Amino acid sequence: MAGAGGGGCPAGGNDFQWCFSQVKGAIDEDVAEADIISTVEFNYSGDLLATGDKGGRVVIFQREQENKSRPHSRGEYNVYSTFQSHEPEFDYLKSLEIEEKINKIRWLPQQNAAHFLLSTNDKTIKLWKISERDKRAEGYNLKDEDGRLRDPFRITALRVPILKPMDLMVEASPRRIFANAHTYHINSISVNSDHETYLSADDLRINLWHLEITDRSFNIVDIKPANMEELTEVITAAEFHPHQCNVFVYSSSKGTIRLCDMRSSALCDRHSKFFEEPEDPSSRSFFSEIISSISDVKFSHSGRYMMSRDYLSVKVWDLNMESRPLETHQVHEYLRSKLCSLYENDCIFDKFECCWNGSDSAIMTGSYNNFFRMFDRDTRRDVTLEASRESSKPRASLKPRKVCTGGKRKKDEISVDSLDFNKKILHTAWHPADSVIAVAATNNLYIFQDKIN
């Protein structure tokens, strides 16, 4: 079963092993703020992997073709294109600095030889075209080879320009800029299955855009109260259904998810479905509301399920059952006793993302100490792995890690008190077809794969 459809038994077990493949990024202890990775995304084929950072840059890695001398070896990812997507700006009306940090990247399905992606910071979304050029035209009539215009009176013969080969050049050019539509910070963008529209969500509103139209968007959700003092919740994430172009979901800071159908009305303030797990009164505490806030929501590839990540757990919901989640997986339950100190150092507000494997049989999400968690939905097994340079020898197996919560610590266990909360894995991505994962750890991008080959 291992390796089929994006990772058969990824959460451990004798038949499956994750191993180190690559690490990208500097080793320096002093990490520049601009180099911290803020989003990771595979394209639809998995041949390209894009990362965005706090410095507004987008780096795209391309998977090399499989080596003929080693036909079973998986191709490595190497830098394909790097470009500055966003620059720092200043809003003079509100006296606010607008960070250049890339909040999200979303690929568009490939239609021709070029690739297109959407990238966004807090305020502005851009559509980028990434294209290759390996030929140049020579023999123009009106200009010389160095580009200077020729005197028209000296042109005595008509030349037909010819294409000559040149070194491969990858160009990134902004094709559309979607600006001035969000009062609050954009937290999500999601491309619709119709491949013509996409949504963008901020704290209080969700807008629907057409990819060809930059000066107009439609507001489809608005939860802003007339009096801002009555504000009780904000939108934390939003995503379109992978197959039904009229359906989208958005999650809130109150731990609820609303599914909306755009066919019912132009403004989707009234949801079609409302997903919420009833709270256990016995476990209520000062931190209950903070830790129940949903930081990410993702539809499964099949469109039948969706997954939500809150501070301590990840939940899988069946779209046909609103009353409670189908599965609840504890990510780092041992931190429940540490919530007070996590509140003091602001870690309790960290926004962890989650992702599905290609066959929807497994899910992955991050934790602290550069740990990340995998849950196998079929076998109900789970594993904690670590993104670390210490195990970064080629094809070195990742050893499962265990956290000791109290009592006597075993040899391979790590104590809760010695976890490094500055090392956190917020952003992960899973290859859409193969057992390949990308994990962002501060300024380093780790790529792991299965050890079958």
Coordinates of C-alpha atoms in Angstrom, one line a residue, residues 52-328:
G52 CA 7.0 32.9 -0.2
D53 CA 8.9 34.7 2.5
K54 CA 8.6 37.7 4.8
G55 CA 10.8 39.7 2.5
G56 CA 8.1 39.6 -0.3
R57 CA 10.1 37.1 -2.4
V58 CA 8.8 34.0 -4.2
V59 CA 11.2 31.2 -4.9
I60 CA 10.0 28.4 -7.3
F61 CA 11.7 25.0 -7.3
Q62 CA 11.4 22.6 -10.2
R63 CA 11.6 18.8 -10.0
E64 CA 14.5 17.5 -12.1
Q65 CA 13.6 14.7 -14.6
E66 CA 14.4 11.2 -13.3
N67 CA 18.0 10.2 -13.9
K68 CA 18.4 7.5 -16.7
S69 CA 21.4 6.0 -14.9
R70 CA 19.3 5.5 -11.8
P71 CA 15.8 4.9 -13.2
H72 CA 14.1 4.5 -9.8
S73 CA 15.6 7.6 -8.2
R74 CA 13.2 10.4 -7.6
G75 CA 14.1 13.8 -9.1
E76 CA 15.4 16.5 -6.8
Y77 CA 13.9 20.0 -6.6
N78 CA 16.2 22.8 -7.8
V79 CA 15.7 26.6 -8.0
Y80 CA 13.8 27.4 -11.1
S81 CA 12.9 31.1 -10.6
T82 CA 13.2 33.7 -7.9
F83 CA 11.5 37.1 -8.0
Q84 CA 10.4 39.9 -5.8
S85 CA 6.6 39.6 -5.7
H86 CA 5.7 42.4 -3.2
E87 CA 7.5 45.5 -1.9
P88 CA 6.8 47.3 1.4
E89 CA 4.3 50.1 1.1
F90 CA 2.8 52.8 3.2
D91 CA -0.9 53.7 3.5
Y92 CA -0.8 57.5 3.9
L93 CA -4.5 57.7 4.7
K94 CA -4.3 55.4 7.7
S95 CA -0.6 56.0 8.5
L96 CA 0.0 52.3 8.3
E97 CA 3.0 50.3 6.9
I98 CA 2.0 47.5 4.6
E99 CA 4.3 44.6 5.0
E100 CA 5.8 42.9 1.9
K101 CA 5.4 39.4 3.6
I102 CA 3.7 36.8 1.2
N103 CA 0.7 35.5 3.1
K104 CA -0.4 32.9 0.5
I105 CA 0.5 31.5 -2.9
R106 CA -2.0 29.6 -5.0
W107 CA -1.2 28.0 -8.4
L108 CA -3.6 28.1 -11.3
P109 CA -4.2 24.9 -13.3
Q110 CA -1.7 24.9 -16.3
Q111 CA -3.3 25.7 -19.6
N112 CA -0.3 26.2 -21.8
A113 CA 3.5 26.1 -21.6
A114 CA 3.6 29.0 -19.1
H115 CA 2.7 28.7 -15.4
F116 CA 0.5 31.1 -13.5
L117 CA 0.3 31.7 -9.7
L118 CA -1.5 34.2 -7.4
S119 CA 0.5 35.7 -4.5
T120 CA -0.8 38.0 -1.8
N121 CA 0.4 40.2 1.0
D122 CA -1.9 41.9 3.5
K123 CA -3.6 44.1 0.9
T124 CA -2.6 43.3 -2.7
I125 CA -3.0 40.2 -4.8
K126 CA -0.9 39.7 -7.9
L127 CA -1.2 37.2 -10.8
W128 CA 2.3 36.2 -12.0
K129 CA 3.2 34.5 -15.3
I130 CA 6.3 32.2 -15.2
S131 CA 7.5 31.4 -18.7
E132 CA 10.6 30.0 -20.4
R133 CA 12.5 31.5 -23.3
D134 CA 15.2 29.7 -25.1
K135 CA 15.2 31.4 -28.5
R136 CA 15.7 35.0 -29.6
A137 CA 14.8 36.8 -32.8
E138 CA 17.7 38.2 -34.9
G139 CA 17.8 40.1 -38.2
Y140 CA 15.3 42.9 -37.6
N141 CA 14.8 45.5 -40.4
L142 CA 14.4 48.6 -38.4
K143 CA 17.1 48.0 -35.7
D144 CA 20.6 46.7 -35.4
E145 CA 21.6 43.6 -33.3
D146 CA 22.5 45.9 -30.4
G147 CA 19.0 47.5 -30.4
R148 CA 19.8 50.8 -32.0
L149 CA 17.3 52.1 -34.7
R150 CA 18.6 52.1 -38.3
D151 CA 18.2 55.0 -40.6
P152 CA 15.2 54.0 -42.8
F153 CA 16.8 55.5 -45.9
R154 CA 19.7 53.1 -45.6
I155 CA 17.5 50.0 -45.7
T156 CA 17.8 48.6 -49.2
A157 CA 16.6 45.0 -48.6
L158 CA 13.9 43.3 -46.6
R159 CA 15.1 40.8 -44.1
V160 CA 13.0 38.1 -42.5
P161 CA 13.9 37.8 -38.8
I162 CA 15.0 34.3 -37.7
L163 CA 14.9 32.6 -34.3
K164 CA 18.2 31.6 -32.8
P165 CA 18.7 29.4 -29.8
M166 CA 19.9 31.0 -26.6
D167 CA 20.5 30.0 -22.9
L168 CA 17.3 29.1 -21.2
M169 CA 15.8 32.1 -19.4
V170 CA 12.9 31.9 -16.9
E171 CA 10.9 35.1 -16.7
A172 CA 8.4 36.1 -14.0
S173 CA 6.1 38.9 -15.1
P174 CA 3.1 40.4 -13.2
R175 CA 0.0 40.0 -15.5
R176 CA -2.7 41.4 -13.1
I177 CA -2.6 43.4 -9.9
F178 CA -5.8 43.2 -7.7
A179 CA -5.6 46.0 -5.2
N180 CA -7.7 48.3 -3.0
A181 CA -10.5 45.8 -2.2
H182 CA -9.6 44.9 1.4
T183 CA -9.8 47.1 4.4
Y184 CA -8.4 44.4 6.7
H185 CA -5.5 41.9 6.3
I186 CA -5.9 39.2 3.6
N187 CA -5.5 35.7 5.2
S188 CA -6.7 33.5 2.3
I189 CA -6.9 33.2 -1.4
S190 CA -8.5 30.2 -3.2
V191 CA -8.9 29.5 -6.9
N192 CA -12.3 28.3 -8.0
S193 CA -12.7 25.0 -9.9
D194 CA -14.2 27.0 -12.9
H195 CA -10.6 28.3 -13.4
E196 CA -12.0 31.8 -14.0
T197 CA -12.6 33.2 -10.6
Y198 CA -11.0 33.2 -7.1
L199 CA -11.9 34.4 -3.7
S200 CA -9.9 36.5 -1.2
A201 CA -10.7 36.7 2.5
D202 CA -9.7 39.2 5.2
D203 CA -10.8 39.4 8.8
L204 CA -14.3 40.5 8.1
R205 CA -15.1 40.1 4.4
I206 CA -14.7 37.7 1.5
N207 CA -14.5 39.0 -2.1
L208 CA -15.0 37.2 -5.4
W209 CA -12.8 38.2 -8.3
H210 CA -12.6 37.3 -12.0
L211 CA -9.0 36.6 -13.0
E212 CA -9.3 38.9 -16.0
I213 CA -10.8 41.9 -14.1
T214 CA -8.7 43.9 -11.7
D215 CA -10.8 47.0 -11.0
R216 CA -13.9 45.2 -9.7
S217 CA -14.7 42.4 -7.2
F218 CA -17.9 41.2 -5.6
N219 CA -18.3 41.1 -1.8
I220 CA -19.8 37.7 -1.1
V221 CA -19.5 37.6 2.8
D222 CA -19.5 40.5 5.2
I223 CA -19.6 39.9 8.9
K224 CA -18.6 43.4 10.0
P225 CA -21.1 44.6 12.6
A226 CA -22.6 48.2 12.3
N227 CA -20.9 48.9 15.6
M228 CA -17.3 47.6 15.8
E229 CA -17.6 47.3 19.6
E230 CA -20.1 44.4 19.0
L231 CA -17.4 42.4 17.0
T232 CA -17.2 38.9 18.5
E233 CA -15.5 36.9 15.7
V234 CA -13.3 37.2 12.7
I235 CA -12.8 35.1 9.5
T236 CA -9.6 33.1 9.8
A237 CA -9.5 31.0 6.5
A238 CA -11.6 30.4 3.4
E239 CA -11.5 27.9 0.5
F240 CA -13.5 27.0 -2.6
H241 CA -14.8 23.4 -3.0
P242 CA -12.4 21.5 -5.4
H243 CA -15.2 20.4 -7.7
Q244 CA -18.4 22.4 -7.1
C245 CA -17.7 26.0 -8.3
N246 CA -20.6 27.5 -6.3
V247 CA -19.6 26.1 -2.8
F248 CA -17.0 27.6 -0.5
V249 CA -16.3 27.4 3.3
Y250 CA -14.9 29.9 5.8
S251 CA -13.7 29.3 9.3
S252 CA -13.9 31.7 12.3
S253 CA -12.0 32.6 15.4
K254 CA -14.9 31.0 17.4
G255 CA -14.1 27.5 16.1
T256 CA -17.0 27.3 13.7
I257 CA -17.0 26.6 9.9
R258 CA -19.7 27.9 7.6
L259 CA -20.4 26.4 4.2
C260 CA -22.0 28.7 1.7
D261 CA -23.7 28.2 -1.7
M262 CA -23.4 31.2 -4.1
R263 CA -26.5 30.0 -5.9
S264 CA -28.7 30.9 -3.0
S265 CA -28.0 34.7 -3.0
A266 CA -25.4 37.2 -4.1
L267 CA -24.4 38.0 -0.5
C268 CA -23.7 34.7 1.3
D269 CA -24.3 36.1 4.8
R270 CA -26.7 33.2 5.5
H271 CA -24.8 29.9 5.4
S272 CA -26.1 26.6 4.0
K273 CA -24.3 24.5 6.6
F274 CA -22.8 25.3 10.0
F275 CA -20.1 23.0 11.4
E276 CA -19.4 23.2 15.1
E277 CA -18.4 20.8 17.8
P278 CA -20.2 21.3 21.1
E279 CA -17.8 22.4 23.8
D280 CA -17.4 20.2 26.9
P281 CA -18.3 22.5 29.8
S282 CA -16.0 20.6 32.2
S283 CA -12.9 21.4 30.2
R284 CA -13.7 25.1 29.8
S285 CA -10.9 27.5 30.8
F286 CA -9.7 31.1 30.3
F287 CA -7.9 29.9 27.1
S288 CA -10.8 27.9 25.6
E289 CA -11.9 30.6 23.1
I290 CA -8.3 31.3 22.0
I291 CA -7.4 27.6 21.4
S292 CA -10.6 26.8 19.6
S293 CA -9.9 29.5 16.9
I294 CA -9.5 27.7 13.6
S295 CA -6.2 28.6 11.9
D296 CA -6.7 26.6 8.6
V297 CA -9.4 24.8 6.7
K298 CA -8.8 22.5 3.7
F299 CA -11.1 20.5 1.5
S300 CA -10.0 16.9 0.7
H301 CA -9.1 16.3 -2.9
S302 CA -12.3 14.2 -3.3
G303 CA -14.4 17.1 -2.0
R304 CA -16.3 14.8 0.5
Y305 CA -14.4 15.9 3.6
M306 CA -12.7 18.9 5.0
M307 CA -10.1 19.4 7.7
S308 CA -9.8 22.1 10.2
R309 CA -6.8 23.0 12.5
D310 CA -7.1 24.6 15.8
Y311 CA -4.3 25.2 18.3
L312 CA -4.2 21.7 19.9
S313 CA -5.9 19.5 17.3
V314 CA -6.8 18.8 13.7
K315 CA -10.3 17.6 12.9
V316 CA -11.8 15.9 9.8
W317 CA -15.4 16.7 9.0
D318 CA -17.8 14.9 6.7
L319 CA -19.6 17.6 4.6
N320 CA -22.8 15.6 5.2
M321 CA -22.5 15.8 9.0
E322 CA -22.5 19.2 10.7
S323 CA -23.0 18.2 14.3
R324 CA -19.5 16.8 15.1
P325 CA -16.2 15.9 13.4
L326 CA -15.7 12.5 11.9
E327 CA -12.2 12.4 13.4
T328 CA -10.2 14.4 16.0

